[in-house]
Tab-separated table of C-alpha atoms in Angstrom:
chain	number	residue	atom	x	y	z
Z	1	MET	CA	33.033	-44.317	20.386
Z	2	LYS	CA	32.262	-45.755	23.891
Z	3	VAL	CA	31.272	-43.296	26.469
Z	4	ALA	CA	30.976	-43.609	30.203
Z	5	THR	CA	27.421	-43.059	32.249
Z	6	SER	CA	26.655	-43.513	35.816
Z	7	LEU	CA	22.964	-43.938	35.863
Z	8	ALA	CA	21.404	-47.348	35.556
Z	9	GLY	CA	18.706	-47.812	32.729
Z	10	ALA	CA	16.042	-48.424	35.510
Z	11	VAL	CA	16.415	-45.018	36.708
Z	12	THR	CA	15.567	-43.498	33.269
Z	13	GLU	CA	12.640	-46.080	33.006
Z	14	GLN	CA	11.497	-44.953	36.550
Z	15	ILE	CA	11.790	-41.189	35.495
Z	16	SER	CA	9.604	-42.022	32.395
Z	17	ALA	CA	6.993	-43.852	34.265
Z	18	SER	CA	6.616	-40.884	36.656
Z	19	LEU	CA	6.138	-38.452	34.052
Z	20	ALA	CA	3.681	-40.608	32.028
Z	21	PRO	CA	0.656	-38.717	33.398
Z	22	VAL	CA	2.237	-35.504	32.812
Z	23	ASP	CA	3.073	-36.418	29.084
Z	24	ALA	CA	-0.620	-37.318	28.806
Z	25	GLU	CA	-1.702	-34.117	30.545
Z	26	LEU	CA	0.397	-31.836	28.142
Z	27	GLU	CA	-0.949	-33.943	25.096
Z	28	ARG	CA	-4.640	-33.094	26.333
Z	29	ARG	CA	-4.160	-29.712	27.399
Z	30	TYR	CA	-1.867	-28.431	24.908
Z	31	PRO	CA	-2.412	-30.190	21.415
Z	32	GLY	CA	-1.095	-27.270	19.247
Z	33	ASP	CA	-2.637	-25.418	16.464
Z	34	PRO	CA	-5.548	-27.220	14.713
Z	35	GLY	CA	-4.061	-26.556	11.284
Z	36	THR	CA	-7.279	-25.156	9.878
Z	37	ARG	CA	-7.588	-21.502	8.242
Z	38	GLN	CA	-8.186	-18.841	10.658
Z	39	PRO	CA	-10.263	-15.793	9.299
Z	40	VAL	CA	-8.621	-12.573	9.558
Z	41	HIS	CA	-12.022	-11.064	10.649
Z	42	THR	CA	-15.360	-11.664	11.819
Z	43	VAL	CA	-18.477	-9.811	10.627
Z	44	TYR	CA	-21.549	-9.163	12.659
Z	45	VAL	CA	-24.898	-8.723	10.930
Z	46	PRO	CA	-28.041	-8.594	12.964
Z	47	GLY	CA	-30.390	-11.495	12.847
Z	48	ASP	CA	-33.132	-9.352	11.043
Z	49	VAL	CA	-30.761	-7.583	8.522
Z	50	PHE	CA	-29.096	-10.740	7.344
Z	51	ALA	CA	-30.125	-11.741	4.144
Z	52	ALA	CA	-29.128	-14.195	1.262
Z	53	ASP	CA	-27.120	-11.581	-0.553
Z	54	THR	CA	-25.407	-10.209	2.665
Z	55	VAL	CA	-21.838	-11.380	1.503
Z	56	ARG	CA	-22.248	-10.169	-2.136
Z	57	SER	CA	-23.860	-6.957	-0.752
Z	58	TRP	CA	-20.932	-6.231	1.595
Z	59	GLY	CA	-18.486	-6.866	-0.949
Z	60	GLY	CA	-20.339	-4.473	-3.563
Z	61	GLN	CA	-20.737	-1.783	-0.768
Z	62	ALA	CA	-16.990	-1.981	0.113
Z	63	LEU	CA	-16.026	-1.440	-3.559
Z	64	ALA	CA	-18.220	1.313	-3.754
Z	65	VAL	CA	-16.594	3.163	-0.910
Z	66	LEU	CA	-13.046	2.341	-2.169
Z	67	ASP	CA	-14.252	3.851	-5.626
Z	68	GLU	CA	-15.388	6.994	-4.187
Z	69	HIS	CA	-13.034	7.812	-1.462
Z	70	ALA	CA	-9.866	6.162	-2.788
Z	71	PRO	CA	-10.193	5.455	-6.622
Z	72	ASP	CA	-6.758	4.372	-7.530
Z	73	ALA	CA	-3.644	2.806	-6.032
Z	74	SER	CA	-1.962	5.851	-5.168
Z	75	ALA	CA	-4.929	7.529	-3.497
Z	76	PHE	CA	-5.459	4.616	-1.270
Z	77	ALA	CA	-1.652	4.200	-0.385
Z	78	ALA	CA	-1.608	8.066	0.500
Z	79	VAL	CA	-4.475	7.870	2.844
Z	80	LEU	CA	-2.922	4.840	4.700
Z	81	GLY	CA	0.652	5.531	4.185
Z	82	LEU	CA	1.777	2.557	2.201
Z	83	SER	CA	5.039	2.589	0.749
Z	84	ASP	CA	5.323	2.860	-3.383
Z	85	ASP	CA	6.461	-0.693	-3.554
Z	86	LEU	CA	3.233	-1.793	-1.652
Z	87	ALA	CA	0.814	0.554	-3.239
Z	88	GLU	CA	-0.061	-1.439	-6.154
Z	89	PRO	CA	-0.090	-4.898	-5.139
Z	90	VAL	CA	-1.902	-4.141	-1.963
Z	91	HIS	CA	-4.639	-2.167	-3.866
Z	92	ALA	CA	-4.958	-4.756	-6.531
Z	93	ARG	CA	-5.357	-7.632	-3.915
Z	94	VAL	CA	-7.701	-5.724	-2.120
Z	95	ARG	CA	-9.945	-5.166	-4.950
Z	96	ASP	CA	-9.894	-8.962	-6.053
Z	97	LYS	CA	-10.639	-9.918	-2.485
Z	98	LEU	CA	-13.805	-7.780	-2.075
Z	99	ALA	CA	-15.009	-9.243	-5.612
Z	100	ARG	CA	-13.986	-12.734	-4.763
Z	101	GLU	CA	-14.340	-13.197	-0.958
Z	102	PRO	CA	-15.144	-10.314	0.724
Z	103	ILE	CA	-16.304	-11.754	4.072
Z	104	GLU	CA	-14.017	-14.534	5.362
Z	105	ASP	CA	-16.120	-15.106	8.621
Z	106	LEU	CA	-19.793	-14.047	9.222
Z	107	ARG	CA	-21.996	-14.104	12.414
Z	108	VAL	CA	-25.655	-13.683	12.289
Z	109	ASP	CA	-26.287	-11.773	15.386
Z	110	PHE	CA	-29.009	-12.579	18.082
Z	111	GLU	CA	-27.234	-10.710	20.835
Z	112	ASP	CA	-26.631	-7.011	21.275
Z	113	GLY	CA	-26.795	-6.244	17.639
Z	114	TYR	CA	-30.324	-7.802	17.627
Z	115	GLY	CA	-31.650	-7.168	21.210
Z	116	PRO	CA	-34.919	-8.280	22.708
Z	117	ARG	CA	-37.739	-9.223	20.518
Z	118	PRO	CA	-40.900	-11.299	20.798
Z	119	ASP	CA	-40.226	-14.710	21.001
Z	120	ALA	CA	-42.284	-15.542	17.752
Z	121	GLU	CA	-40.213	-13.067	15.984
Z	122	GLU	CA	-36.701	-14.209	17.240
Z	123	ASP	CA	-38.016	-17.928	16.407
Z	124	GLU	CA	-38.644	-16.931	12.702
Z	125	ALA	CA	-35.459	-14.970	12.446
Z	126	ALA	CA	-33.376	-17.994	13.753
Z	127	ALA	CA	-35.185	-20.509	11.398
Z	128	ARG	CA	-34.608	-18.199	8.513
Z	129	ALA	CA	-30.824	-17.708	9.454
Z	130	ALA	CA	-30.619	-21.473	9.650
Z	131	ARG	CA	-32.364	-21.791	6.006
Z	132	LEU	CA	-30.153	-19.045	4.538
Z	133	ILE	CA	-26.991	-20.403	5.885
Z	134	ALA	CA	-27.761	-23.886	4.545
Z	135	GLU	CA	-28.738	-22.484	1.172
Z	136	ALA	CA	-25.467	-20.362	0.910
Z	137	TYR	CA	-23.450	-23.368	1.618
Z	138	ALA	CA	-25.300	-25.603	-0.835
Z	139	ALA	CA	-24.952	-22.842	-3.564
Z	140	GLY	CA	-21.473	-22.245	-2.929
Z	141	THR	CA	-22.057	-18.515	-2.125
Z	142	ALA	CA	-21.596	-18.896	1.719
Z	143	ALA	CA	-18.388	-17.235	3.588
Z	144	PRO	CA	-15.719	-19.808	4.461
Z	145	TYR	CA	-17.176	-19.675	7.995
Z	146	MET	CA	-20.666	-18.844	9.296
Z	147	GLY	CA	-22.785	-19.001	12.200
Z	148	ILE	CA	-24.601	-17.251	14.937
Z	149	ARG	CA	-23.990	-15.275	18.081
Z	150	MET	CA	-26.753	-16.293	20.520
Z	151	LYS	CA	-27.617	-14.487	23.682
Z	152	CYS	CA	-25.624	-15.439	26.682
Z	153	LEU	CA	-26.381	-17.968	29.549
Z	154	GLU	CA	-27.140	-15.460	32.079
Z	155	ALA	CA	-30.482	-16.208	33.821
Z	156	ALA	CA	-32.563	-13.228	32.227
Z	157	VAL	CA	-31.957	-14.380	28.640
Z	158	ARG	CA	-30.592	-18.079	28.970
Z	159	ASP	CA	-33.905	-19.859	27.781
Z	160	ARG	CA	-34.057	-17.456	24.753
Z	161	GLY	CA	-30.459	-18.140	23.933
Z	162	ILE	CA	-30.916	-21.958	24.159
Z	163	ARG	CA	-34.008	-21.889	22.101
Z	164	THR	CA	-32.302	-19.742	19.391
Z	165	LEU	CA	-29.378	-21.973	19.228
Z	166	ASP	CA	-31.668	-25.213	19.051
Z	167	ILE	CA	-33.631	-23.640	16.067
Z	168	LEU	CA	-30.507	-22.687	14.312
Z	169	LEU	CA	-29.023	-26.167	14.662
Z	170	THR	CA	-32.050	-28.289	14.294
Z	171	GLY	CA	-33.004	-26.164	10.865
Z	172	LEU	CA	-29.457	-26.888	9.612
Z	173	MET	CA	-29.818	-30.557	10.389
Z	174	GLU	CA	-32.988	-30.598	8.620
Z	175	ALA	CA	-31.513	-28.919	5.574
Z	176	GLY	CA	-29.032	-31.608	5.116
Z	177	GLY	CA	-26.557	-31.318	8.114
Z	178	LEU	CA	-24.115	-29.075	9.845
Z	179	PRO	CA	-21.881	-27.394	7.457
Z	180	GLU	CA	-18.083	-27.753	8.130
Z	181	GLY	CA	-17.859	-23.957	8.366
Z	182	LEU	CA	-20.352	-23.653	11.139
Z	183	VAL	CA	-19.299	-21.381	14.002
Z	184	LEU	CA	-21.244	-20.626	17.284
Z	185	THR	CA	-20.506	-17.828	19.618
Z	186	LEU	CA	-21.190	-17.507	23.262
Z	187	PRO	CA	-21.253	-14.000	24.334
Z	188	LYS	CA	-20.658	-12.401	27.986
Z	189	VAL	CA	-19.272	-15.411	29.657
Z	190	THR	CA	-18.437	-14.796	33.332
Z	191	TYR	CA	-18.047	-18.275	34.949
Z	192	PRO	CA	-16.320	-21.429	33.762
Z	193	GLU	CA	-19.525	-23.307	34.727
Z	194	GLN	CA	-21.383	-21.299	31.687
Z	195	VAL	CA	-18.938	-22.529	29.276
Z	196	ALA	CA	-19.383	-26.139	30.769
Z	197	ALA	CA	-23.064	-25.836	30.490
Z	198	MET	CA	-22.678	-24.649	26.906
Z	199	ALA	CA	-20.520	-27.865	26.064
Z	200	ARG	CA	-23.221	-29.977	27.862
Z	201	LEU	CA	-25.973	-28.395	25.690
Z	202	LEU	CA	-23.977	-29.122	22.386
Z	203	GLY	CA	-23.355	-32.747	23.710
Z	204	ALA	CA	-27.125	-33.428	24.227
Z	205	PHE	CA	-27.773	-31.949	20.634
Z	206	GLU	CA	-25.231	-34.216	19.167
Z	207	LYS	CA	-26.616	-37.451	20.958
Z	208	THR	CA	-30.135	-36.473	19.950
Z	209	HIS	CA	-28.826	-36.427	16.268
Z	210	GLY	CA	-26.508	-39.258	16.495
Z	211	LEU	CA	-23.511	-36.871	15.567
Z	212	GLU	CA	-20.099	-37.499	16.697
Z	213	ALA	CA	-19.342	-36.603	20.284
Z	214	GLY	CA	-17.444	-33.166	20.186
Z	215	ARG	CA	-18.577	-32.190	16.617
Z	216	ILE	CA	-19.734	-28.779	17.543
Z	217	GLY	CA	-17.540	-26.234	19.017
Z	218	PHE	CA	-17.918	-22.705	19.824
Z	219	GLU	CA	-16.227	-19.360	20.620
Z	220	ILE	CA	-16.055	-17.500	24.074
Z	221	GLN	CA	-16.519	-14.156	24.168
Z	222	ILE	CA	-14.517	-12.237	26.699
Z	223	GLU	CA	-16.474	-9.249	27.751
Z	224	THR	CA	-16.367	-8.771	31.350
Z	225	SER	CA	-13.704	-8.462	34.218
Z	226	GLN	CA	-14.654	-11.793	35.759
Z	227	ALA	CA	-13.615	-13.749	32.742
Z	228	ILE	CA	-10.163	-12.264	33.105
Z	229	LEU	CA	-9.788	-12.116	36.877
Z	230	ALA	CA	-11.728	-14.426	39.220
Z	231	ALA	CA	-12.711	-13.895	42.736
Z	232	ASP	CA	-9.818	-15.835	43.950
Z	233	GLY	CA	-7.260	-14.125	42.008
Z	234	THR	CA	-7.100	-16.882	39.469
Z	235	ALA	CA	-7.128	-16.316	35.495
Z	236	THR	CA	-10.736	-17.405	34.739
Z	237	VAL	CA	-10.227	-17.484	31.087
Z	238	ALA	CA	-7.770	-20.428	31.394
Z	239	ARG	CA	-10.363	-22.205	33.455
Z	240	MET	CA	-12.961	-21.583	30.608
Z	241	ILE	CA	-10.821	-23.274	27.926
Z	242	GLN	CA	-10.675	-26.405	30.135
Z	243	ALA	CA	-14.425	-26.256	31.028
Z	244	ALA	CA	-15.368	-26.514	27.248
Z	245	GLU	CA	-13.804	-29.870	27.345
Z	246	GLY	CA	-12.250	-29.461	23.806
Z	247	ARG	CA	-14.874	-27.537	22.326
Z	248	ALA	CA	-13.496	-23.971	22.599
Z	249	THR	CA	-12.457	-22.788	19.188
Z	250	GLY	CA	-11.543	-19.106	20.047
Z	251	LEU	CA	-11.584	-16.332	22.479
Z	252	HIS	CA	-12.975	-13.210	21.281
Z	253	TYR	CA	-12.288	-9.973	22.924
Z	254	GLY	CA	-15.332	-7.532	23.399
Z	255	THR	CA	-14.060	-4.030	23.152
Z	256	PHE	CA	-16.929	-2.143	24.317
Z	257	ASP	CA	-18.584	-4.295	26.974
Z	258	TYR	CA	-15.300	-5.070	28.607
Z	259	SER	CA	-14.121	-1.309	28.666
Z	260	ALA	CA	-17.702	-0.438	30.136
Z	261	CYS	CA	-17.379	-3.104	32.821
Z	262	LEU	CA	-14.146	-1.582	33.935
Z	263	GLY	CA	-15.482	2.047	33.988
Z	264	VAL	CA	-13.680	3.324	30.891
Z	265	SER	CA	-15.259	6.420	29.849
Z	266	ALA	CA	-17.110	6.024	26.216
Z	267	ALA	CA	-14.630	8.287	24.581
Z	268	TYR	CA	-11.609	6.296	25.647
Z	269	GLN	CA	-13.043	2.766	24.810
Z	270	ALA	CA	-10.748	1.350	22.326
Z	271	SER	CA	-9.047	-1.951	21.489
Z	272	ASP	CA	-5.493	-0.001	22.060
Z	273	HIS	CA	-6.500	1.024	25.621
Z	274	PRO	CA	-4.386	-0.243	28.565
Z	275	ALA	CA	-7.102	-2.206	29.886
Z	276	ALA	CA	-7.620	-3.787	26.602
Z	277	ASP	CA	-4.028	-4.680	26.061
Z	278	HIS	CA	-4.068	-6.252	29.693
Z	279	ALA	CA	-7.161	-8.339	29.050
Z	280	LYS	CA	-5.699	-9.566	25.777
Z	281	ALA	CA	-2.375	-10.568	27.059
Z	282	VAL	CA	-4.131	-12.686	29.735
Z	283	MET	CA	-6.170	-14.319	26.885
Z	284	GLN	CA	-2.970	-14.918	24.830
Z	285	VAL	CA	-1.233	-16.505	27.617
Z	286	ALA	CA	-4.175	-18.913	28.560
Z	287	ALA	CA	-4.718	-19.875	24.990
Z	288	ALA	CA	-1.177	-20.565	24.187
Z	289	GLY	CA	-0.687	-24.139	22.715
Z	290	THR	CA	-4.289	-25.068	23.385
Z	291	GLY	CA	-5.413	-24.573	19.725
Z	292	VAL	CA	-7.895	-22.073	20.895
Z	293	ARG	CA	-7.286	-18.996	18.647
Z	294	LEU	CA	-7.883	-15.308	19.457
Z	295	SER	CA	-9.525	-12.465	18.085
Z	296	ASP	CA	-9.457	-8.812	18.767
Z	297	GLY	CA	-12.706	-6.534	18.959
Z	298	SER	CA	-13.782	-3.893	16.831
Z	299	THR	CA	-13.797	0.083	16.359
Z	300	ASN	CA	-17.333	1.825	16.354
Z	301	VAL	CA	-15.842	4.622	14.248
Z	302	LEU	CA	-17.465	4.021	10.700
Z	303	PRO	CA	-16.165	5.054	7.380
Z	304	VAL	CA	-19.195	7.156	6.322
Z	305	GLY	CA	-19.843	10.645	5.382
Z	306	PRO	CA	-17.563	13.119	3.333
Z	307	THR	CA	-14.151	11.868	2.091
Z	308	ARG	CA	-12.191	13.470	4.856
Z	309	GLN	CA	-14.176	11.547	7.463
Z	310	VAL	CA	-14.133	8.191	5.791
Z	311	HIS	CA	-10.151	8.731	5.401
Z	312	ASP	CA	-9.895	9.389	9.218
Z	313	ALA	CA	-11.979	6.323	9.970
Z	314	TRP	CA	-9.969	4.242	7.600
Z	315	ARG	CA	-6.464	5.449	9.156
Z	316	LEU	CA	-7.948	4.627	12.577
Z	317	HIS	CA	-9.034	1.132	11.571
Z	318	TYR	CA	-5.920	0.499	9.562
Z	319	GLY	CA	-3.507	1.454	12.492
Z	320	LEU	CA	-5.499	-0.819	15.041
Z	321	THR	CA	-5.725	-3.679	12.578
Z	322	ARG	CA	-1.790	-3.426	12.156
Z	323	ARG	CA	-1.230	-2.844	15.839
Z	324	ALA	CA	-3.151	-6.075	16.576
Z	325	LEU	CA	-1.189	-8.013	13.875
Z	326	ALA	CA	1.969	-7.117	15.444
Z	327	ARG	CA	0.950	-8.463	18.904
Z	328	ALA	CA	-0.204	-11.780	17.300
Z	329	TYR	CA	-4.027	-11.178	17.158
Z	330	TYR	CA	-4.566	-12.256	13.603
Z	331	GLN	CA	-8.163	-11.844	13.657
Z	332	GLY	CA	-10.916	-9.070	14.631
Z	333	TRP	CA	-14.289	-7.724	14.160
Z	334	ASP	CA	-15.631	-5.754	11.373
Z	335	MET	CA	-18.906	-3.795	11.814
Z	336	HIS	CA	-19.431	-2.122	8.351
Z	337	PRO	CA	-18.736	-2.828	4.634
Z	338	GLY	CA	-16.417	0.417	4.720
Z	339	HIS	CA	-13.911	-1.390	7.094
Z	340	LEU	CA	-13.394	-4.133	4.731
Z	341	PRO	CA	-10.895	-2.376	2.601
Z	342	THR	CA	-8.799	-1.281	5.332
Z	343	ARG	CA	-8.995	-4.599	7.095
Z	344	TYR	CA	-7.556	-6.444	3.827
Z	345	ALA	CA	-5.134	-3.554	3.153
Z	346	ALA	CA	-3.761	-3.802	6.809
Z	347	VAL	CA	-3.601	-7.700	6.590
Z	348	PHE	CA	-1.947	-7.636	2.973
Z	349	ALA	CA	0.742	-5.039	3.878
Z	350	PHE	CA	1.453	-6.851	7.131
Z	351	TYR	CA	2.468	-10.027	5.174
Z	352	ARG	CA	3.740	-8.855	2.096
Z	353	GLU	CA	6.168	-6.226	3.616
Z	354	GLY	CA	7.634	-8.843	5.544
Z	355	PHE	CA	7.568	-11.770	3.070
Z	356	GLU	CA	11.009	-11.870	1.703
Z	357	GLN	CA	12.717	-11.457	4.909
Z	358	ALA	CA	10.684	-14.178	6.507
Z	359	ALA	CA	11.076	-16.512	3.599
Z	360	THR	CA	14.875	-16.016	3.145
Z	361	ARG	CA	15.232	-16.454	6.816
Z	362	LEU	CA	13.375	-19.633	6.889
Z	363	ALA	CA	15.420	-20.984	3.744
Z	364	ARG	CA	18.652	-20.010	5.616
Z	365	TYR	CA	17.323	-21.961	8.595
Z	366	ILE	CA	16.923	-24.995	6.408
Z	367	GLU	CA	20.257	-24.740	4.749
Z	368	ARG	CA	21.881	-24.198	7.822
Z	369	ALA	CA	23.354	-21.084	6.134
Z	370	ALA	CA	25.112	-18.304	7.935
Z	371	GLY	CA	23.176	-14.928	8.123
Z	372	ASP	CA	22.871	-11.850	10.138
Z	373	VAL	CA	20.131	-13.766	12.453
Z	374	MET	CA	20.592	-16.940	14.334
Z	375	ASP	CA	17.380	-18.639	14.183
Z	376	GLU	CA	16.152	-21.687	16.309
Z	377	PRO	CA	13.355	-24.205	15.703
Z	378	ALA	CA	10.778	-22.075	17.505
Z	379	THR	CA	11.688	-19.103	15.071
Z	380	ALA	CA	11.373	-21.385	12.171
Z	381	LYS	CA	8.047	-22.375	13.533
Z	382	ALA	CA	6.907	-18.679	13.714
Z	383	LEU	CA	8.319	-17.902	10.103
Z	384	SER	CA	6.431	-20.807	8.605
Z	385	GLY	CA	3.270	-19.776	10.448
Z	386	TYR	CA	3.464	-16.373	9.239
Z	387	LEU	CA	3.933	-17.547	5.507
Z	388	LEU	CA	0.885	-19.825	6.063
Z	389	ARG	CA	-1.390	-17.212	7.271
Z	390	GLY	CA	-0.268	-14.724	4.623
Z	391	LEU	CA	-1.265	-17.574	1.851
Z	392	ASP	CA	-4.620	-18.325	3.718
Z	393	CYS	CA	-5.725	-14.716	3.345
Z	394	GLY	CA	-4.415	-14.210	-0.188
Z	395	ALA	CA	-1.757	-11.621	0.749
Z	396	LEU	CA	0.769	-14.243	-0.604
Z	397	ASP	CA	0.675	-16.732	-3.432
Z	398	LEU	CA	2.201	-20.200	-3.138
Z	399	ALA	CA	4.234	-19.759	-6.192
Z	400	GLU	CA	6.260	-16.964	-4.754
Z	401	VAL	CA	6.599	-18.495	-1.333
Z	402	ALA	CA	8.012	-21.582	-2.857
Z	403	GLY	CA	10.218	-19.720	-5.025
Z	404	LEU	CA	12.204	-18.092	-2.034
Z	405	THR	CA	11.890	-20.997	0.397
Z	406	GLY	CA	11.953	-24.260	-1.927
Z	407	LEU	CA	9.047	-25.650	0.337
Z	408	THR	CA	5.636	-27.001	-0.617
Z	409	ARG	CA	2.644	-26.020	1.760
Z	410	ALA	CA	2.822	-29.374	3.397
Z	411	GLU	CA	6.542	-28.725	4.016
Z	412	LEU	CA	5.645	-25.169	5.578
Z	413	GLU	CA	3.152	-27.004	7.781
Z	414	GLY	CA	5.431	-29.302	8.864
Z	415	PHE	CA	7.938	-26.569	10.170
Z	416	ALA	CA	5.101	-24.850	11.633
Z	417	GLY	CA	4.012	-27.669	13.585
Z	418	VAL	CA	0.521	-27.924	12.180
Z	419	ARG	CA	-1.217	-31.349	13.110
Z	420	ARG	CA	-4.294	-32.201	11.289
Z	421	ARG	CA	-6.621	-33.983	13.587
Z	422	SER	CA	-10.174	-35.071	14.178
Z	423	GLY	CA	-11.800	-35.120	17.477
Z	424	PRO	CA	-13.878	-32.435	19.602
Z	425	ALA	CA	-14.793	-29.544	17.628
Z	426	ALA	CA	-12.143	-30.240	14.808
Z	427	ALA	CA	-14.724	-29.601	12.133
Z	428	GLY	CA	-15.647	-26.133	13.564
Z	429	ARG	CA	-12.071	-25.251	14.144
Z	430	ARG	CA	-10.565	-22.478	11.995
């Protein structure tokens, strides 16, 4: 069929030529999801407490807390308000996870959790962390992701932070090279220039050791008001992502430092405070499409003491985790082994209760079948991403997902828009 047009081909060519710089800019700034696994949490362990058996020990302690305060599926479900159909599968998967892979992401902390120490003491602790991390990866006992949180780049602690980072990275290189799961966290960032300085530091280390440029990435902790809103009214966090020059792998919200910075009273410092919601919304928009992932903060209410107190802490942690998941914050901090049962219970329940609906909607979209919801490609992308995250954390099995969708994992990744790529910080991306 012949149709009539009015514009000459040269017009289209001119338009395309004029937009070529924009096309390149979009590709550079918004490359999309890196396509690697994102852990559901980050566990922080002080540098002087971290040991060779930390991962196994946390799993054992978490199971002991579960056995003492919710010894079976019905008891655990009653505490958290799980439905009858979720009680058994969630409880079974939580126990399996705690025995098999209790920590998905571990950060050896040399900042607030460690504090100021004599230089010789921190030197020794940093070298020890490097040795233990390298040994854990070599032995297959490491968490999927491990690394350190250094001191920040503010003047008072800058030299110490840089030295600890250097000792850690040098130690790993001497032990055989940087592990694929290495993650570094830069705390208390206030200006993009600090992010740019971190990128230069890592670039200098790569050059010294003949590593590929951009091999080492890092997370940026958002803990100050200046990280959200600059003096000129712009969103600082968006500029920070660009200042990292492709090395930024994550934005982590710091619940208590950020709350204190805004003057929130200690009793009201929590990840569901309106001030926290505002900061995390800004972070979310700034990171969208960049491949930089988001993490919520933590609760400082620990599940310790008598059973009633443990149950109260569990319900709080479970509720905050579910709230974050619903707001597309798929990662958070856990500060105590007793947080692990409710972290995984919340994550597993989130994916299992919506699994059948998501899989069925995706299958209908693929088949162009009629249903009670009209989905578009963007929704199919979200549905696929939801199923992939459920698979990665162990909430779902590939067989049950394939059974309802008819898709392989590779096909799910295709619908989700996952692009496996190399380049800056790709090895450190989750």
